[in-house]
Amino acid sequence: MRVVVLEDESAVADAVAAHFASLIRRKPDAVLGLATGGTPVGAYQRLIELHRRHGLSFRQISSFNLDEYLGLDEDHPQSYRRFMNEQLFDPIDIDKNRTRVPPGRPDDIRTACQRYEDEIVAAGGIDLQLLGIGRDGHIAFNEPGSSLASRTRCTTLAATTILDNARFFGSEDLVPRAALTMGIGTILDARQILLMATGSGKAEAIAGSIEGPVSSRVPGSALQLHPDVVVYLDAAAAHRLEYLEYYLESERTHRSLGLLPFP
Ligand code: PGA
């Protein structure tokens, strides 16, 4: 894992956007794995800026989102489809027909999950998967206890996640209890994974994911099994890392050897 610790939330957003932009310039028809939540919003704003001011084009890009609440229509104010349209897709030149979010109201849940897996394969697999992380260590809606080999399926939200997401719905009671989510195995199939986290609330989940034992107790720890993960953190999210000094030194060494593209 490459662990990149930056000053603050804004620097993390810049770095994540630069990372995506670099892939898109290299591979204009890349397949992106996208995430929702508060964390990626700043990076999406930067990508919109890069599109508007610097001509970054998404015309040939395809995308797959990690998850969607079960029971919400696409135009529900809190649906992840709507979030993506508003926060990223509408302001850029992406072809919406090439953007996928799991259905919130599928006719048949199992068929919809299998179809999502099949569509990812048919697109050639995901080149770069963006991830946030929950306070409880979840990635997408793979809550603690999820199989590290899990595929796209219906999952139940953990109590901490319901509590954390109540801020978007106005009340805990309004948060859906279930979701369709890519599994941990699905996520690990991406060619490269980019995990981003900001704020001290994520520090424990980050320490468990990067340095803890690989365990379904902390779903993010499954990322240790992937050969190409880059983690962008602000100082607050990094402060529980035992080997923080080592990661900083490692970045310096690699930079001096000219081995890394740097934010
Ligand atoms: P957040 O959620 O970005 O809103 O903190 C992250 C997540 O639950 O994956």
Coordinates of C-alpha atoms and ligand atoms in Angstrom, one line a residue:
M1 CA 0.0 0.0 0.0
R2 CA 1.1 3.5 -0.7
V3 CA 0.1 5.7 2.2
V4 CA 0.1 9.5 1.4
V5 CA -0.5 11.8 4.3
L6 CA -1.4 15.4 3.4
E7 CA -2.0 18.5 5.3
D8 CA -5.7 18.8 5.2
E9 CA -9.0 17.9 3.5
S10 CA -8.4 20.3 0.6
A11 CA -5.0 18.8 -0.2
V12 CA -6.6 15.3 -0.2
A13 CA -9.3 16.4 -2.6
D14 CA -6.6 17.9 -4.9
A15 CA -4.6 14.8 -4.8
V16 CA -7.5 12.4 -5.5
A17 CA -8.7 14.6 -8.4
A18 CA -5.2 14.8 -9.8
H19 CA -4.9 11.0 -9.6
F20 CA -8.2 10.5 -11.5
A21 CA -7.3 13.2 -14.1
S22 CA -3.9 11.6 -14.7
L23 CA -5.6 8.2 -15.5
I24 CA -8.3 9.9 -17.7
R25 CA -5.6 11.7 -19.7
R26 CA -3.7 8.5 -20.2
K27 CA -6.7 6.3 -20.9
P28 CA -9.7 8.5 -22.1
D29 CA -12.0 5.4 -22.1
A30 CA -11.1 4.3 -18.6
V31 CA -13.7 2.5 -16.4
L32 CA -14.0 4.3 -13.1
G33 CA -15.4 3.0 -9.8
L34 CA -17.0 5.8 -8.0
A35 CA -18.2 6.5 -4.4
T36 CA -20.7 8.7 -2.6
G37 CA -20.8 10.2 0.9
G38 CA -19.3 13.5 2.2
T39 CA -15.6 12.5 1.6
P40 CA -15.4 12.5 -2.2
V41 CA -17.4 15.8 -2.8
G42 CA -14.3 18.0 -2.8
A43 CA -12.5 15.8 -5.3
Y44 CA -15.5 15.8 -7.6
Q45 CA -15.6 19.6 -7.4
R46 CA -12.0 19.6 -8.5
L47 CA -12.7 17.3 -11.4
I48 CA -15.5 19.5 -12.5
E49 CA -13.1 22.5 -12.4
L50 CA -10.6 20.5 -14.5
H51 CA -13.3 19.8 -17.0
R52 CA -14.4 23.4 -17.2
R53 CA -11.1 25.2 -17.1
H54 CA -8.6 22.6 -18.5
G55 CA -10.8 20.7 -20.9
L56 CA -10.6 17.3 -19.1
S57 CA -13.0 15.2 -21.0
F58 CA -15.1 12.3 -19.7
R59 CA -16.8 11.7 -23.0
Q60 CA -15.5 8.1 -23.3
I61 CA -15.4 7.3 -19.6
S62 CA -17.6 4.5 -18.1
S63 CA -18.4 4.3 -14.4
F64 CA -19.8 2.0 -11.8
N65 CA -20.8 3.2 -8.4
L66 CA -20.3 1.1 -5.3
D67 CA -23.8 1.0 -3.9
E68 CA -27.3 2.3 -3.6
Y69 CA -29.9 2.3 -0.9
L70 CA -32.6 -0.3 -1.4
G71 CA -36.1 1.2 -1.7
L72 CA -35.2 4.6 -3.0
D73 CA -36.2 5.8 -6.5
E74 CA -33.5 7.3 -8.7
D75 CA -34.8 10.8 -8.2
H76 CA -35.1 10.5 -4.4
P77 CA -33.1 13.4 -2.9
Q78 CA -30.9 10.9 -1.0
S79 CA -30.5 8.3 -3.7
Y80 CA -26.9 7.8 -4.8
R81 CA -27.9 8.0 -8.4
R82 CA -29.2 11.5 -7.8
F83 CA -26.1 12.4 -5.7
M84 CA -23.8 11.3 -8.6
N85 CA -25.8 13.3 -11.1
E86 CA -25.7 16.4 -9.0
Q87 CA -22.2 16.2 -7.6
L88 CA -20.4 15.0 -10.8
F89 CA -22.2 13.8 -13.8
D90 CA -24.4 16.7 -14.8
P91 CA -21.6 19.3 -14.7
I92 CA -19.2 17.2 -16.9
D93 CA -19.5 15.8 -20.4
I94 CA -19.8 12.1 -19.4
D95 CA -22.4 10.0 -21.3
K96 CA -24.9 9.1 -18.6
N97 CA -25.7 5.9 -20.5
R98 CA -22.2 4.8 -19.5
T99 CA -22.7 5.5 -15.8
R100 CA -24.0 2.7 -13.6
V101 CA -25.4 2.8 -10.1
P102 CA -27.0 -0.3 -8.6
P103 CA -30.7 -0.1 -8.8
G104 CA -32.6 1.1 -5.7
R105 CA -35.8 -0.6 -6.7
P106 CA -34.8 -3.7 -8.6
D107 CA -37.6 -6.1 -9.8
D108 CA -35.5 -9.0 -8.6
I109 CA -32.6 -8.4 -6.2
R110 CA -30.5 -11.4 -7.1
T111 CA -30.8 -10.9 -10.8
A112 CA -29.9 -7.2 -10.4
C113 CA -26.8 -8.0 -8.4
Q114 CA -25.6 -10.6 -10.9
R115 CA -26.3 -8.2 -13.8
Y116 CA -24.2 -5.6 -12.1
E117 CA -21.3 -8.0 -11.8
D118 CA -21.7 -9.0 -15.4
E119 CA -21.8 -5.4 -16.6
I120 CA -18.5 -4.7 -14.8
V121 CA -16.9 -7.7 -16.5
A122 CA -18.4 -6.7 -19.9
A123 CA -16.9 -3.2 -19.5
G124 CA -13.5 -4.8 -19.1
G125 CA -13.2 -4.4 -15.3
I126 CA -12.7 -1.3 -13.2
D127 CA -9.4 0.6 -13.8
L128 CA -9.5 2.8 -10.7
Q129 CA -11.9 2.3 -7.8
L130 CA -12.5 5.2 -5.4
L131 CA -13.4 4.3 -1.8
G132 CA -14.3 6.2 1.3
I133 CA -14.5 4.4 4.6
G134 CA -17.0 4.3 7.4
R135 CA -16.2 4.9 11.1
D136 CA -16.8 1.1 11.6
G137 CA -14.4 0.3 8.8
H138 CA -17.0 -0.5 6.2
I139 CA -16.1 -0.1 2.5
A140 CA -19.2 0.5 0.3
F141 CA -22.0 -1.1 2.3
N142 CA -19.8 -4.0 3.4
E143 CA -20.3 -3.8 7.1
P144 CA -18.1 -5.6 9.7
G145 CA -18.8 -9.3 9.4
S146 CA -18.9 -9.2 5.5
S147 CA -17.1 -11.9 3.8
L148 CA -13.8 -10.7 2.3
A149 CA -14.8 -12.6 -0.8
S150 CA -18.3 -11.2 -1.1
R151 CA -19.8 -10.1 -4.4
T152 CA -22.5 -7.6 -5.3
R153 CA -25.5 -8.3 -3.0
C154 CA -28.1 -6.9 -0.7
T155 CA -26.6 -5.9 2.7
T156 CA -28.1 -4.5 6.0
L157 CA -26.7 -1.2 7.3
A158 CA -25.0 -1.4 10.7
A159 CA -26.3 0.8 13.5
T160 CA -23.3 3.2 13.3
T161 CA -23.8 3.7 9.6
I162 CA -27.5 4.4 10.1
L163 CA -26.5 7.0 12.7
D164 CA -23.8 8.5 10.5
N165 CA -26.1 8.8 7.5
A166 CA -29.0 10.2 9.4
R167 CA -27.4 13.7 8.8
F168 CA -28.4 13.4 5.1
F169 CA -31.9 12.2 5.8
G170 CA -32.7 14.5 8.7
S171 CA -33.6 11.6 11.0
E172 CA -32.4 8.1 11.8
D173 CA -35.9 6.6 11.1
L174 CA -35.7 7.8 7.4
V175 CA -32.4 6.0 6.6
P176 CA -33.1 2.9 4.6
R177 CA -32.0 -0.3 6.4
A178 CA -30.6 -2.2 3.4
A179 CA -28.6 -1.5 0.3
L180 CA -27.3 -3.1 -2.9
T181 CA -23.5 -3.0 -2.8
M182 CA -20.5 -4.3 -4.6
G183 CA -18.9 -7.0 -2.5
I184 CA -15.4 -6.8 -1.0
G185 CA -14.3 -9.4 -3.7
T186 CA -15.8 -7.2 -6.4
I187 CA -13.9 -4.2 -5.1
L188 CA -10.6 -6.2 -4.9
D189 CA -11.0 -7.0 -8.6
A190 CA -10.3 -3.4 -9.6
R191 CA -6.9 -2.8 -11.1
Q192 CA -6.1 0.0 -8.7
I193 CA -7.9 1.2 -5.6
L194 CA -7.8 4.7 -4.1
L195 CA -8.9 5.0 -0.5
M196 CA -9.5 8.5 0.8
A197 CA -10.3 9.5 4.4
T198 CA -10.3 12.8 6.3
G199 CA -11.0 13.8 9.9
S200 CA -10.2 12.2 13.2
G201 CA -13.4 10.2 13.2
K202 CA -11.9 7.9 10.6
A203 CA -8.5 7.5 12.3
E204 CA -9.3 4.2 14.0
A205 CA -10.9 2.6 10.9
I206 CA -7.8 3.7 8.9
A207 CA -5.4 2.3 11.4
G208 CA -7.3 -1.0 11.4
S209 CA -7.5 -1.1 7.6
I210 CA -3.8 -0.4 7.0
E211 CA -2.1 -1.9 10.0
G212 CA -4.6 -4.2 11.7
P213 CA -5.0 -7.9 11.0
V214 CA -6.9 -8.7 7.8
S215 CA -10.4 -9.5 9.2
S216 CA -14.0 -9.0 8.5
R217 CA -14.2 -7.0 11.7
V218 CA -12.7 -4.2 9.7
P219 CA -13.7 -4.6 6.0
G220 CA -11.2 -2.0 4.9
S221 CA -8.4 -4.3 6.0
A222 CA -9.2 -6.5 3.0
L223 CA -7.3 -3.9 0.9
Q224 CA -4.1 -5.2 2.3
L225 CA -4.6 -8.2 0.0
H226 CA -4.7 -6.0 -3.1
P227 CA -1.4 -5.3 -4.9
D228 CA -2.1 -1.6 -5.9
V229 CA -3.8 0.5 -3.3
V230 CA -3.1 4.2 -2.7
V231 CA -4.4 5.8 0.5
Y232 CA -4.8 9.6 0.7
L233 CA -5.3 10.9 4.2
D234 CA -5.3 14.2 6.0
A235 CA -3.2 14.4 9.2
A236 CA -6.3 13.9 11.4
A237 CA -7.3 10.6 9.7
A238 CA -3.6 9.4 9.9
H239 CA -3.0 10.2 13.5
R240 CA -3.6 6.6 14.8
L241 CA -1.1 5.0 12.4
E242 CA 1.7 3.4 14.3
Y243 CA 4.1 3.5 11.3
L244 CA 3.3 7.0 10.2
E245 CA 6.9 8.1 10.2
Y246 CA 7.8 5.1 8.0
Y247 CA 5.1 6.1 5.4
L248 CA 6.4 9.7 5.3
E249 CA 10.0 8.5 4.9
S250 CA 8.9 6.0 2.2
E251 CA 7.2 8.8 0.2
R252 CA 10.4 10.9 0.5
T253 CA 12.6 8.0 -0.6
H254 CA 10.4 7.2 -3.6
R255 CA 10.2 10.8 -4.6
S256 CA 14.0 11.2 -4.5
L257 CA 14.3 8.1 -6.7
G258 CA 11.8 9.5 -9.1
L259 CA 9.6 6.5 -8.7
L260 CA 6.3 8.1 -8.0
P261 CA 4.0 10.6 -9.6
F262 CA 3.4 13.1 -6.8
P263 CA 0.4 15.1 -5.9
Ligands
PGA1 P1 -18.6 9.7 4.4 O1 -18.9 8.2 4.3 O2 -17.7 10.0 3.2 O3 -19.9 10.4 4.3 O4 -17.9 9.9 5.7 C1 -17.9 7.3 3.9 C2 -18.4 5.9 3.9 O5 -19.4 5.6 4.6 O6 -17.9 5.1 3.1

